[in-house]
Structure formats: structure tokens, C-alpha cells
PDB file of C-alpha atoms in Angstrom:
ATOM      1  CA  UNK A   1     -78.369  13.841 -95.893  1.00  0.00           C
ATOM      2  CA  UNK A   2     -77.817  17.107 -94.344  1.00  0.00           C
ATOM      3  CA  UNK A   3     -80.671  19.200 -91.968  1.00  0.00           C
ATOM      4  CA  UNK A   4     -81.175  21.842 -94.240  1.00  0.00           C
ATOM      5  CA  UNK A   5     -81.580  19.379 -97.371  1.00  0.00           C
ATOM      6  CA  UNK A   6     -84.279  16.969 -95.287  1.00  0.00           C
ATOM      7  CA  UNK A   7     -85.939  20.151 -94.123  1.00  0.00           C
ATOM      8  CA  UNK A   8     -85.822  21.146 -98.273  1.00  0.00           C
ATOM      9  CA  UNK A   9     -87.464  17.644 -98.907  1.00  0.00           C
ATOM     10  CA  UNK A  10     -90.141  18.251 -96.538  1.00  0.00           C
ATOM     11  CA  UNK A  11     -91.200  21.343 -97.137  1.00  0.00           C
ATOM     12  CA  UNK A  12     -91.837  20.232-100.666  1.00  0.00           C
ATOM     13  CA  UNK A  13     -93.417  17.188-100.259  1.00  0.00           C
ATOM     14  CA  UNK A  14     -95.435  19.210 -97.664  1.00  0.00           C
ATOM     15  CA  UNK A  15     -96.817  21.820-100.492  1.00  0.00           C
ATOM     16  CA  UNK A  16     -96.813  19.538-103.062  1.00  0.00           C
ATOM     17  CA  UNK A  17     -99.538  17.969-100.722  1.00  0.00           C
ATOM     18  CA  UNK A  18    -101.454  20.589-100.205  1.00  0.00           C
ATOM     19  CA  UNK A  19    -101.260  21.882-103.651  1.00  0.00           C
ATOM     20  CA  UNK A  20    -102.597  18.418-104.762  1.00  0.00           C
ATOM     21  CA  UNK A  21    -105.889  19.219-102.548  1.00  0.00           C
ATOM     22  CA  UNK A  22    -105.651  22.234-103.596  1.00  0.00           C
ATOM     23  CA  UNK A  23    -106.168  21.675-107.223  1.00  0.00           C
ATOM     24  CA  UNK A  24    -109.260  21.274-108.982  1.00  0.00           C
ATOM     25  CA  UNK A  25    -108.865  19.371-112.157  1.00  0.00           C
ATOM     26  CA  UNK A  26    -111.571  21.379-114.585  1.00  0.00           C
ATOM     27  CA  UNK A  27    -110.302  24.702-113.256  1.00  0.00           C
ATOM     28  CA  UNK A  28    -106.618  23.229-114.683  1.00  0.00           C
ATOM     29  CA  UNK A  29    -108.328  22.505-117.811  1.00  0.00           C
ATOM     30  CA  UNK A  30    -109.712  25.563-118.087  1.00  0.00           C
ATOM     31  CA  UNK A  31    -106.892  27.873-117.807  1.00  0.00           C
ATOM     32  CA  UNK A  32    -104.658  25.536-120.003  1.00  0.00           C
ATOM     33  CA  UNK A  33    -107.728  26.142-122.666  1.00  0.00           C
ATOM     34  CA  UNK A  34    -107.592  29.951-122.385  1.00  0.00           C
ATOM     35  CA  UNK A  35    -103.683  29.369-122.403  1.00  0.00           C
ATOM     36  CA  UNK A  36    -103.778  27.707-126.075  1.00  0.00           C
ATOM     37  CA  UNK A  37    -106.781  30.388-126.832  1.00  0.00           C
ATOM     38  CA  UNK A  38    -104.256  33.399-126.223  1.00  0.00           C
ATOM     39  CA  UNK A  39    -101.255  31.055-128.026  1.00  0.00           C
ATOM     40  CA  UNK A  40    -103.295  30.702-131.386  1.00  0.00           C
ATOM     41  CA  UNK A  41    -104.328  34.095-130.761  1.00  0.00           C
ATOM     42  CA  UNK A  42    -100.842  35.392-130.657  1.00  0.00           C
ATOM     43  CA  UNK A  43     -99.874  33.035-134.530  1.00  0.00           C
ATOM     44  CA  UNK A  44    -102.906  34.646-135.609  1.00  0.00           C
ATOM     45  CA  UNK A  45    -101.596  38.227-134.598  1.00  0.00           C
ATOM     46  CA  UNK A  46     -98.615  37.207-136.342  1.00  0.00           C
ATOM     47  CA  UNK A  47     -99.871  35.914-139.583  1.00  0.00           C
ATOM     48  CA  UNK A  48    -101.418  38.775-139.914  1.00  0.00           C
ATOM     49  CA  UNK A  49     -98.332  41.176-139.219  1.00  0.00           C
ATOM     50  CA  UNK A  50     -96.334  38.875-141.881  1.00  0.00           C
ATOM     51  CA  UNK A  51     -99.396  39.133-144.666  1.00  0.00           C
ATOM     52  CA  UNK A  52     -99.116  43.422-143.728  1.00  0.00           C
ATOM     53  CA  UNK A  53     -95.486  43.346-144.318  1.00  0.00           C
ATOM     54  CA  UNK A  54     -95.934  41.580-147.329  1.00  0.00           C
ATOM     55  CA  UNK A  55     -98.189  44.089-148.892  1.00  0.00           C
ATOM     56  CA  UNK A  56     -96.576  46.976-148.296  1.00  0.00           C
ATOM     57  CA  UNK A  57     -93.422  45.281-149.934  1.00  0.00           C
ATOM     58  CA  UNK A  58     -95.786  44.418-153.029  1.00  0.00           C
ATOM     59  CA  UNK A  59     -96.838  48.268-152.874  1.00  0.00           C
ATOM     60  CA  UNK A  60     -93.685  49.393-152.564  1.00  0.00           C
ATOM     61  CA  UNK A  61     -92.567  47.444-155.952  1.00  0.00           C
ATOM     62  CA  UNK A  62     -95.299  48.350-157.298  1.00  0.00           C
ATOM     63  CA  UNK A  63     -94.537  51.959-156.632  1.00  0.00           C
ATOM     64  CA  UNK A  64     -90.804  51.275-157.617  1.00  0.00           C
ATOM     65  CA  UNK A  65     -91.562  49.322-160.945  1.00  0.00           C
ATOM     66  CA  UNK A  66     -93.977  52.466-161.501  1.00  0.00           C
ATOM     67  CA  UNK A  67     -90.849  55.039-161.704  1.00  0.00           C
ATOM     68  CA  UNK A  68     -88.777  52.561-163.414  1.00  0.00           C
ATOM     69  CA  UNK A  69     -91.231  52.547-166.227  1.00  0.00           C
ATOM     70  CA  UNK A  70     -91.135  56.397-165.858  1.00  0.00           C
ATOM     71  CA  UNK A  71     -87.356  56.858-166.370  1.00  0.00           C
ATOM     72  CA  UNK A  72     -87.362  54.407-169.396  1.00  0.00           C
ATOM     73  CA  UNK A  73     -89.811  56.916-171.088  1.00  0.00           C
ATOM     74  CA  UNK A  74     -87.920  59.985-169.976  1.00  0.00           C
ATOM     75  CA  UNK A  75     -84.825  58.255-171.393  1.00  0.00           C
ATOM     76  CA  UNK A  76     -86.384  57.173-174.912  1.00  0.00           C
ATOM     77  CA  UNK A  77     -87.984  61.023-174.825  1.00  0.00           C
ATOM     78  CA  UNK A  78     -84.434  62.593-174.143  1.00  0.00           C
ATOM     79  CA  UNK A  79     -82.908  60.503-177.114  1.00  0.00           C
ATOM     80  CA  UNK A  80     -85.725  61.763-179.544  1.00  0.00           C
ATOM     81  CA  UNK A  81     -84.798  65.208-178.747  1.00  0.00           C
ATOM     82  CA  UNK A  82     -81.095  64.697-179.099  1.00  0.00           C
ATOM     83  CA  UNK A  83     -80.425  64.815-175.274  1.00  0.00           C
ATOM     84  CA  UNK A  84     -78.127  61.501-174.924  1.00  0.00           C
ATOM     85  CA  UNK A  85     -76.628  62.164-171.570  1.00  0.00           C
ATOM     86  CA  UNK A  86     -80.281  62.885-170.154  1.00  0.00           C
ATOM     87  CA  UNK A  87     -81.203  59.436-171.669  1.00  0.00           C
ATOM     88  CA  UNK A  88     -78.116  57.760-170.021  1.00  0.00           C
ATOM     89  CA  UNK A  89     -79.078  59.455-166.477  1.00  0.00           C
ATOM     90  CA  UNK A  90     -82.347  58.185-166.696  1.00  0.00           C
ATOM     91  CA  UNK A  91     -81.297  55.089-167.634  1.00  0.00           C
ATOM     92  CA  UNK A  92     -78.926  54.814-164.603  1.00  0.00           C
ATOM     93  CA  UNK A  93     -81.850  55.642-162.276  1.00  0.00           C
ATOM     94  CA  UNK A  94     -83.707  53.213-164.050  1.00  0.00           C
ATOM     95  CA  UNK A  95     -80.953  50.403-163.201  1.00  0.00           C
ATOM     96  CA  UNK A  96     -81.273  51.367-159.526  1.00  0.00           C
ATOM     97  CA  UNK A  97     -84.411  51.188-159.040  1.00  0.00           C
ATOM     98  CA  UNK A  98     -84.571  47.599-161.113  1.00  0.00           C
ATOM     99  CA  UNK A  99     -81.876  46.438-158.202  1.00  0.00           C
ATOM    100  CA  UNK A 100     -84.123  47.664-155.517  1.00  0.00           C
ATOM    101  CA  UNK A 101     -87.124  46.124-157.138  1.00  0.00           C
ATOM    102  CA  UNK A 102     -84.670  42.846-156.917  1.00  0.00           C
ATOM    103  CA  UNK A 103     -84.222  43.337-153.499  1.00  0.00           C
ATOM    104  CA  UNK A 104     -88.068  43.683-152.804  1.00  0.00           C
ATOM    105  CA  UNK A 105     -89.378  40.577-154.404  1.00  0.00           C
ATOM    106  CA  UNK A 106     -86.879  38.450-152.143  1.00  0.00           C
ATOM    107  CA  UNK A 107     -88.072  40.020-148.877  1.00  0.00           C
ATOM    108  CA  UNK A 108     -91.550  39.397-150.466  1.00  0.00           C
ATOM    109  CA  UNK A 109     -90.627  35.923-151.049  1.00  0.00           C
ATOM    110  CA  UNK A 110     -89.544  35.517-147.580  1.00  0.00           C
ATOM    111  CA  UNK A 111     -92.306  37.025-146.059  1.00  0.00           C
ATOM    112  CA  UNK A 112     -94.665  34.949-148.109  1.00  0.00           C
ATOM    113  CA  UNK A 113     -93.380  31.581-147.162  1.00  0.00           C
ATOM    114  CA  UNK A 114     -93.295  33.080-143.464  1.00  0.00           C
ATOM    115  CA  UNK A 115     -97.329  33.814-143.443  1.00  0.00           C
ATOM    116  CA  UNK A 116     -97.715  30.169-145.441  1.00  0.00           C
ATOM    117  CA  UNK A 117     -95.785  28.577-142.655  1.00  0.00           C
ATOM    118  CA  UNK A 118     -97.532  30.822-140.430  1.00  0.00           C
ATOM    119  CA  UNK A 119    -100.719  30.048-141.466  1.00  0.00           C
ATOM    120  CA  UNK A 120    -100.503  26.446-141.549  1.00  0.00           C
ATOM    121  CA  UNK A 121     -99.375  25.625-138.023  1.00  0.00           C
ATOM    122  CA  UNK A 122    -102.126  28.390-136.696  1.00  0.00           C
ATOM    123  CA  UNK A 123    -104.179  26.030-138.892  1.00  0.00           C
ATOM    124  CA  UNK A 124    -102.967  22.923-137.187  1.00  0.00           C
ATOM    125  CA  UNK A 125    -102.851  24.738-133.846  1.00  0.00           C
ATOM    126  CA  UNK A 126    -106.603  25.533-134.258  1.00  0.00           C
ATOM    127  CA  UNK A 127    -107.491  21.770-135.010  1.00  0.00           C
ATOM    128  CA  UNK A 128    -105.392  20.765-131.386  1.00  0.00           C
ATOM    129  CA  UNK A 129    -107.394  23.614-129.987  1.00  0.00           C
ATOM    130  CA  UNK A 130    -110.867  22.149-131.448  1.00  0.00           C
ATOM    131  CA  UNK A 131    -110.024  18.757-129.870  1.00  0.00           C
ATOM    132  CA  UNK A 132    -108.227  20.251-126.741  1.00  0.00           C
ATOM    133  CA  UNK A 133    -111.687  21.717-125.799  1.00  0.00           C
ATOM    134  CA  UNK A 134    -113.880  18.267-126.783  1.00  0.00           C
ATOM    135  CA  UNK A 135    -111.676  16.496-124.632  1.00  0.00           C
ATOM    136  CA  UNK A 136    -111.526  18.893-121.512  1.00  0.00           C
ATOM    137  CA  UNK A 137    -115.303  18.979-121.706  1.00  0.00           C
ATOM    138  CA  UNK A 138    -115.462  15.039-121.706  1.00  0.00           C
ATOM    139  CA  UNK A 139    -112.649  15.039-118.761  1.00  0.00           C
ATOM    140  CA  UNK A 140    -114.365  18.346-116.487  1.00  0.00           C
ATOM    141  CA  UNK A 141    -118.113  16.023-117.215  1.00  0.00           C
ATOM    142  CA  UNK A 142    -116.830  12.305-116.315  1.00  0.00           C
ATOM    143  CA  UNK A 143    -114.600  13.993-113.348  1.00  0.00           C
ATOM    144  CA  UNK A 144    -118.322  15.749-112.165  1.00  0.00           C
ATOM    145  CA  UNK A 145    -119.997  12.435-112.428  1.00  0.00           C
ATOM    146  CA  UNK A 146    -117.222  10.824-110.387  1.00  0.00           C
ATOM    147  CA  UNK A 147    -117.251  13.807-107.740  1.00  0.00           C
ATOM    148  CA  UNK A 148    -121.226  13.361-107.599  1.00  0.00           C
ATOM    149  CA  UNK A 149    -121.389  10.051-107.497  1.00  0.00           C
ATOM    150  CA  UNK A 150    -118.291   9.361-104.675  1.00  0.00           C
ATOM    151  CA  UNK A 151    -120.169  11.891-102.572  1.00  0.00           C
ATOM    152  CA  UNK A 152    -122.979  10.445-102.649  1.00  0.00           C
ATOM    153  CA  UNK A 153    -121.224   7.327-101.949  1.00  0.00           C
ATOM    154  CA  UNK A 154    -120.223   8.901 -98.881  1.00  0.00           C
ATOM    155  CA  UNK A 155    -123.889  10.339 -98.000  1.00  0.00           C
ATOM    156  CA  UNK A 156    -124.948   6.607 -98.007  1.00  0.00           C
ATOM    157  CA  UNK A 157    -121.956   5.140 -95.649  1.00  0.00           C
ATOM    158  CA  UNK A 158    -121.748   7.844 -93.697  1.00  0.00           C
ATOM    159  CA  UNK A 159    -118.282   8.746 -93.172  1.00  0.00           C
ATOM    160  CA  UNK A 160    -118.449  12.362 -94.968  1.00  0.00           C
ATOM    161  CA  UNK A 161    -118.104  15.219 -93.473  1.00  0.00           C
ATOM    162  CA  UNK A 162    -121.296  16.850 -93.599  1.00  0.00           C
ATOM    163  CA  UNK A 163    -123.433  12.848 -92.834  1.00  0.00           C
ATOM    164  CA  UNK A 164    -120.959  12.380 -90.310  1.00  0.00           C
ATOM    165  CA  UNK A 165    -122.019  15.699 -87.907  1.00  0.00           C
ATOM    166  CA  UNK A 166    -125.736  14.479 -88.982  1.00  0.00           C
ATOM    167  CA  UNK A 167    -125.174  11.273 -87.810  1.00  0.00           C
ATOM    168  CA  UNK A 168    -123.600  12.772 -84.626  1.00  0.00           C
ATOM    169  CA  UNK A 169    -126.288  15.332 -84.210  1.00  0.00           C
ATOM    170  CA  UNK A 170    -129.046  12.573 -84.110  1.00  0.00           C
ATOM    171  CA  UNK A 171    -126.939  10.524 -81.936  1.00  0.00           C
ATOM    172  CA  UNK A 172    -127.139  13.267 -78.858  1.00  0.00           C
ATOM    173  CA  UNK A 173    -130.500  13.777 -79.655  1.00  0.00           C
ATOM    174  CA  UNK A 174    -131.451  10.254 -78.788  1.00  0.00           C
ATOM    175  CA  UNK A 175    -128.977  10.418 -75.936  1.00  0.00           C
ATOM    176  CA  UNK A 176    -130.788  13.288 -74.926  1.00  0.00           C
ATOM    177  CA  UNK A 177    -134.230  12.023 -75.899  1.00  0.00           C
ATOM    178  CA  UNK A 178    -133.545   8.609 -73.680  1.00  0.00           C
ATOM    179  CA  UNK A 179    -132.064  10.744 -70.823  1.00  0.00           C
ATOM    180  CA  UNK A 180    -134.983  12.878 -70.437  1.00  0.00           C
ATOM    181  CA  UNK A 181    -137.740   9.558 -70.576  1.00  0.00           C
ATOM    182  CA  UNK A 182    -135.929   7.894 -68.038  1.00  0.00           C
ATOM    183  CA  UNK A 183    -136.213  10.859 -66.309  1.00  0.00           C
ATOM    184  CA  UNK A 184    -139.878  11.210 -66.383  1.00  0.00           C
ATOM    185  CA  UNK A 185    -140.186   7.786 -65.287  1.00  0.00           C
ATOM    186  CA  UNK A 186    -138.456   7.884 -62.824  1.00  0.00           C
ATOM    187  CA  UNK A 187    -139.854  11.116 -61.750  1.00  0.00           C
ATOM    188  CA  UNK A 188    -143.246   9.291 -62.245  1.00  0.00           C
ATOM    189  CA  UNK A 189    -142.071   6.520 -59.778  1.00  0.00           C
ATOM    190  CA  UNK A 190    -141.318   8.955 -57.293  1.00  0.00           C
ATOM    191  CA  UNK A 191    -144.349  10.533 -57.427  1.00  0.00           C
ATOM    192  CA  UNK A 192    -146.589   7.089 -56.939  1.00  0.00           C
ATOM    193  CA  UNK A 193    -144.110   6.367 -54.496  1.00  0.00           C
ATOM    194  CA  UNK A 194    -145.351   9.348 -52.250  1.00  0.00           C
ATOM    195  CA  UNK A 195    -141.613  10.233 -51.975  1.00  0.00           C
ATOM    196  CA  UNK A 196    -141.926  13.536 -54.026  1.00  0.00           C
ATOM    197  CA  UNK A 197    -145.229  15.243 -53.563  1.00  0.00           C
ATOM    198  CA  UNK A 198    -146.762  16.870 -56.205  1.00  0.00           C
ATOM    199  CA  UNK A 199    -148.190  20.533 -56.189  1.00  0.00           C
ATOM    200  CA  UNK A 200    -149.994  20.596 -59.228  1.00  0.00           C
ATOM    201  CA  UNK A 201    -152.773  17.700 -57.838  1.00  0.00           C
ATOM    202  CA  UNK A 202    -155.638  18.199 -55.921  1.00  0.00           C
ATOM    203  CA  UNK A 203    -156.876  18.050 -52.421  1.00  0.00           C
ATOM    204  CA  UNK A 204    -158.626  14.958 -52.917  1.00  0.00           C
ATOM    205  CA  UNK A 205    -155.558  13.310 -54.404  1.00  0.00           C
ATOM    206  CA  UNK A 206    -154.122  13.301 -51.071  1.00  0.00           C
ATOM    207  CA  UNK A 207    -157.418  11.315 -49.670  1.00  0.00           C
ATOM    208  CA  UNK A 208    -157.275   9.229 -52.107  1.00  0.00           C
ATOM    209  CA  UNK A 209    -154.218   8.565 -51.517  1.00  0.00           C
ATOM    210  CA  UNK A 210    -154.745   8.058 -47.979  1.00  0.00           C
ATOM    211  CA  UNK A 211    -157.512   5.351 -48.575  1.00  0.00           C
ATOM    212  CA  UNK A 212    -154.983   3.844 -51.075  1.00  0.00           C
ATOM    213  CA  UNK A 213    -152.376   3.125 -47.856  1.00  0.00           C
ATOM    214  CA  UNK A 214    -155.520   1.914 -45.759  1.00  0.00           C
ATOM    215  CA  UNK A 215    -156.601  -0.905 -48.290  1.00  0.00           C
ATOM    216  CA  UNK A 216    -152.929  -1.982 -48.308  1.00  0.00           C
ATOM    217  CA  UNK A 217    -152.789  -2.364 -44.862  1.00  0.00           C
ATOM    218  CA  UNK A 218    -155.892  -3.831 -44.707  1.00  0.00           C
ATOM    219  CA  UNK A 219    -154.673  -6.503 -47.613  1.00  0.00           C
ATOM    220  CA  UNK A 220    -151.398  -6.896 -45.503  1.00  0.00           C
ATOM    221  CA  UNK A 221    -153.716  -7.864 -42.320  1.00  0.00           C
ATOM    222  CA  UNK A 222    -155.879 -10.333 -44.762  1.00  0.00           C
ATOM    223  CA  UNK A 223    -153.030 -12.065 -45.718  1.00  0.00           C
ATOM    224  CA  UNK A 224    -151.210 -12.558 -42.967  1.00  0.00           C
ATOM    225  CA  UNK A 225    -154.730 -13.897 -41.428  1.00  0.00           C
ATOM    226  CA  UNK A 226    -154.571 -16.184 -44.100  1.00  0.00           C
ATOM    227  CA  UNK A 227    -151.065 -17.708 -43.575  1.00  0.00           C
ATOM    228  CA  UNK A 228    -151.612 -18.442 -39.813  1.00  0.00           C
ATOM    229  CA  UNK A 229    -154.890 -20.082 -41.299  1.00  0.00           C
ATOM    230  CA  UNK A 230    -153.213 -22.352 -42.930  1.00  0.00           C
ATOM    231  CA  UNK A 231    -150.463 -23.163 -40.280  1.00  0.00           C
ATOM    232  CA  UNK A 232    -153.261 -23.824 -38.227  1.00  0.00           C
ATOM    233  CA  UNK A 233    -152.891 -20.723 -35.342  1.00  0.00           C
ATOM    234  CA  UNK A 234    -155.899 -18.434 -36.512  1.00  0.00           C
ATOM    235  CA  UNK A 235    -159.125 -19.180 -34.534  1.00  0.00           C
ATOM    236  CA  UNK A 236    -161.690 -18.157 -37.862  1.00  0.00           C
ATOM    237  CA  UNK A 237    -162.390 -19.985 -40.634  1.00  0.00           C
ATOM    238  CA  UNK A 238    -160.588 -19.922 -43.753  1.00  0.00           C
ATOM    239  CA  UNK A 239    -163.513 -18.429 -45.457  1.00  0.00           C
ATOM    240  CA  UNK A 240    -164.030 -15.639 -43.293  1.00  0.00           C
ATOM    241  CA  UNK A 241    -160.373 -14.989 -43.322  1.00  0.00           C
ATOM    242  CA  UNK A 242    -160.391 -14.434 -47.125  1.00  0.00           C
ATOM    243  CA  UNK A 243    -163.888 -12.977 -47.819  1.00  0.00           C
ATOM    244  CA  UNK A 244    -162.603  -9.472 -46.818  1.00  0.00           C
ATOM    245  CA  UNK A 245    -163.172  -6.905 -44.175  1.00  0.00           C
ATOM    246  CA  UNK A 246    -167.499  -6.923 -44.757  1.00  0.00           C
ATOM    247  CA  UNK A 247    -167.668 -10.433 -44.307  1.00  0.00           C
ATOM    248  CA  UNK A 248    -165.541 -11.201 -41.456  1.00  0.00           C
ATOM    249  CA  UNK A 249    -168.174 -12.296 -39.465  1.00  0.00           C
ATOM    250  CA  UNK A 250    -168.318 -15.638 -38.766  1.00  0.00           C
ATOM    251  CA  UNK A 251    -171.557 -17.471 -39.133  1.00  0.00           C
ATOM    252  CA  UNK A 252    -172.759 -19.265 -35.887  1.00  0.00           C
ATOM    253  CA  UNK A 253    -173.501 -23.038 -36.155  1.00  0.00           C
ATOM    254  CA  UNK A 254    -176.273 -24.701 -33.965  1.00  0.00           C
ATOM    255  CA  UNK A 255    -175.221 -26.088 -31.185  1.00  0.00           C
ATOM    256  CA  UNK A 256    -175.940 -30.195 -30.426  1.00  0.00           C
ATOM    257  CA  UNK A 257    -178.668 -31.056 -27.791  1.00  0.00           C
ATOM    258  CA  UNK A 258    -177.898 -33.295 -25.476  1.00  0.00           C
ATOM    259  CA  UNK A 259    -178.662 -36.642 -26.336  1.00  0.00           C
ATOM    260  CA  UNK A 260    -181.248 -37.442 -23.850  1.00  0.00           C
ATOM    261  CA  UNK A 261    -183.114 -34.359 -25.276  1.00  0.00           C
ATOM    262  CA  UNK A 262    -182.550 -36.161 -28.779  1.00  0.00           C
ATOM    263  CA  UNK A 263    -184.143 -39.301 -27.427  1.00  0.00           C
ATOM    264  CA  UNK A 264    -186.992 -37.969 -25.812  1.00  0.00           C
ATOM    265  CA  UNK A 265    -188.015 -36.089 -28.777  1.00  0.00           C
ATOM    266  CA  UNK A 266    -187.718 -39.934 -30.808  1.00  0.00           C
ATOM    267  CA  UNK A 267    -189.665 -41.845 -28.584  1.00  0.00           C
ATOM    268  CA  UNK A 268    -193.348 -41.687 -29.193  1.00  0.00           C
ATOM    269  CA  UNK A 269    -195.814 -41.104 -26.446  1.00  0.00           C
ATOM    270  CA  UNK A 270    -197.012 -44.512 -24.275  1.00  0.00           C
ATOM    271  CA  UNK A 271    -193.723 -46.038 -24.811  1.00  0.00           C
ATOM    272  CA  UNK A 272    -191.645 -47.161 -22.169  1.00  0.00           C
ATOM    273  CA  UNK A 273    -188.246 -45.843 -21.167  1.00  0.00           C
TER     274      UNK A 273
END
């Protein structure tokens, strides 16, 4: 196959593509309605042209068979006066005009079985018009209904045109949506933090903020307290350790008397040592 016939072949199979999208099936129905509308309109036009030339042929005989019926009386009214040769003149017209009227009743013939034939196929043309148009109705309404109901089809899967830059058009807005949340938080984070500091507070934001750091130091100090505690190196009592910084002072227990001062205060007086 040459270049110039493959480039042929795909040029046509190129528009014959794009005609096919092209083309909308009720608007082809359409115009091949209006094209059998103007077709039956045309027999029509032409019946009527055949039934005109018809009458003016019948007129035209009639006219004819009018002066033939003249002549014959001008020809018996020429004998009764004597005149033979006028008789035999209008006798001669007479025969011309009968050949004529001869002539005229074939063409009328003709022309009536043309506007019989005529009118029976615009007849039968009419009747495939009549059910041309009930069946492009039925096709343009099922071919609707199909349209409809494959694009709504589509609406439900998603993957037309106009669902799928929806779909795509809520999918950056809850890209954008989730961006900007974990933005806040983390702006939020920063902020508790103390590593951003933020202008819109108060002053007493900042002390409270300062007492905030103190008790965690403070909590810091309790706890490690509490650890050497419990490894044995703190000096207080567990107690103290964990009651917190009001009651870190440890309670004092009485000190033990001597014995002998125990003894003394046992024995009763009179009795010996």
C-alpha cells in the first residue's frame, strides 16, 4: 500500500470518527422526515400539474367538439340554400377538427393514467410518511431514555465528565481542609509549647504561664525526692517526700529517756534499789 493511499485511509477513518460523535441520531431523523415531507410534497405538486394539464385538454375538446358541431350546421345550412361547395368546406373543417379532437382524448388519456399513477404512489408515499414519523418519534424517545438514563449511570459511578471535576473539586477541598487542621494543631502545639508566643493573649497569660513552669519544676524536684526515697539515699520520710511542698515538714518524734529515768519513774516510793 502506497503513502498517499494509507494517508487516504486515515484521513477517512479519522472523519468518519469524528462525524460518528458528531452525529446526533434524532437530529438525523429529523431532517430525513422533512426530506420525505418536501418528496411527497414535490408528487403532490406534480399530481396536481398532471390533473391541470388534463383539464385544459378536456377544455380544449370541449372547445374543439364545440366548432365541429358548428361547421356541421353551417354545412347542412349551405346545402339548404343550394351552396354545395360551402357545405363540402365546412365539412372538411369539420374532419379536421374531428382528427384533432382524436388527438386530444389520447393526450387526455395519458395524462389521466399519469395523475392515477401519480396519485396512488403520493398515496402510498403518504402512508410510509405516516409511519416514518411514528417510528422516528418511538426511536428520538427510547434513544432520550437511553441518553438519560446512561448519564445518569455515569452521575452515580462517577467517571463523567461533569461528576468527575466534582469529585476532584471535593477531593482538594479535603486536601485543603486536612492541610489547614493540621496546621492549627500544630500551630496550637507551638503555642503551649512556649515556642511561638502569642500577641493576641494577655499579660497575665504570661504569669500564668510562669507559675505553670514553677509547679513543673517543683513536680520534677518531688519526684526525684521520691526515687532516692526508695533507693534508700533521701534522709525524709517517704510521706513527707510525697505530701507536696506545704507539708514537707517532717514531724518530730519523742525522743527515749534513758532507762534509768524509765525505772525510777516505775519503782514506787519505800522500795529498795
Amino acid at each position: 500500500m502506497s503513502v498517499m493511499k494509507r494517508l487516504s485511509l486515515i484521513f477517512r477513518s479519522k472523519a468518519n470518527n469524528a462525524l460518528d460523535k458528531m452525529e446526533d441520531p434524532r437530529e438525523t431523523l429529523d431532517y430525513s422526515y422533512q426530506r420525505q415531507l418536501e418528496l411527497l410534497q414535490k408528487v403532490r405538486r406534480g399530481v396536481a400539474d398532471v390533473a391541470t394539464s388534463r383539464k385544459r385538454v378536456e377544455l380544449q375538446i370541449n372547445q374543439i367538439e364545440a366548432q365541429a358541431r358548428k361547421l356541421e350546421e353551417q354545412g347542412r345550412k349551405a346545402l339548404g340554400v343550394g351552396r354545395e361547395d360551402l357545405a363540402r368546406e365546412a365539412l372538411t373543417r369539420r374532419g379536421s377538427l374531428q382528427t384533432q379532437i382524436a388527438d386530444l382524448r389520447v393526450q387526455h388519456d395519458n395524462l389521466q393514467a399519469e395523475e392515477e399513477k401519480l396519485t396512488t404512489a403520493s398515496h402510498r408515499l403518504q402512508a410510509k410518511v405516516d409511519s416514518f414519523r411514528t417510528r422516528k418519534e418511538t426511536i428520538k424517545a427510547t434513544y432520550t431514555a437511553a441518553e438519560a438514563q446512561t448519564r445518569i449511570n455515569e452521575a452515580f459511578s462517577g467517571i463523567s465528565e461533569e461528576m468527575g471535576d466534582v469529585g476532584l473539586a471535593i477531593q482538594r477541598a479535603e486536601d485543603k481542609t486536612a492541610s489547614m487542621q493540621a496546621r492549627a494543631g500544630a500551630i496550637d502545639e507551638l503555642l503551649a509549647s512556649g515556642a511561638l508566643d502569642d500577641f493576641s493573649g494577655q499579660r497575665g497569660d504570661d504569669i500564668q504561664a510562669e507559675l505553670d513552669r514553677m509547679g513543673g519544676g517543683q513536680d520534677v524536684e518531688l519526684e526525684i525526692a521520691r526515687m532516692k526515697a526508695e533507693l534508700g539515699q533521701g534522709t525524709g520520710p517517704q510521706g513527707a517526700i510525697t505530701s507536696g511542698p506545704a507539708q514537707q515538714q517532717p514531724q518530730q518524734q519523742p525522743q527515749q529517756q534513758p532507762q534509768s529515768n524509765q525505772t525510777q519513774q516505775l519503782r514506787q516510793p519505800g522500795e529498795g534499789l
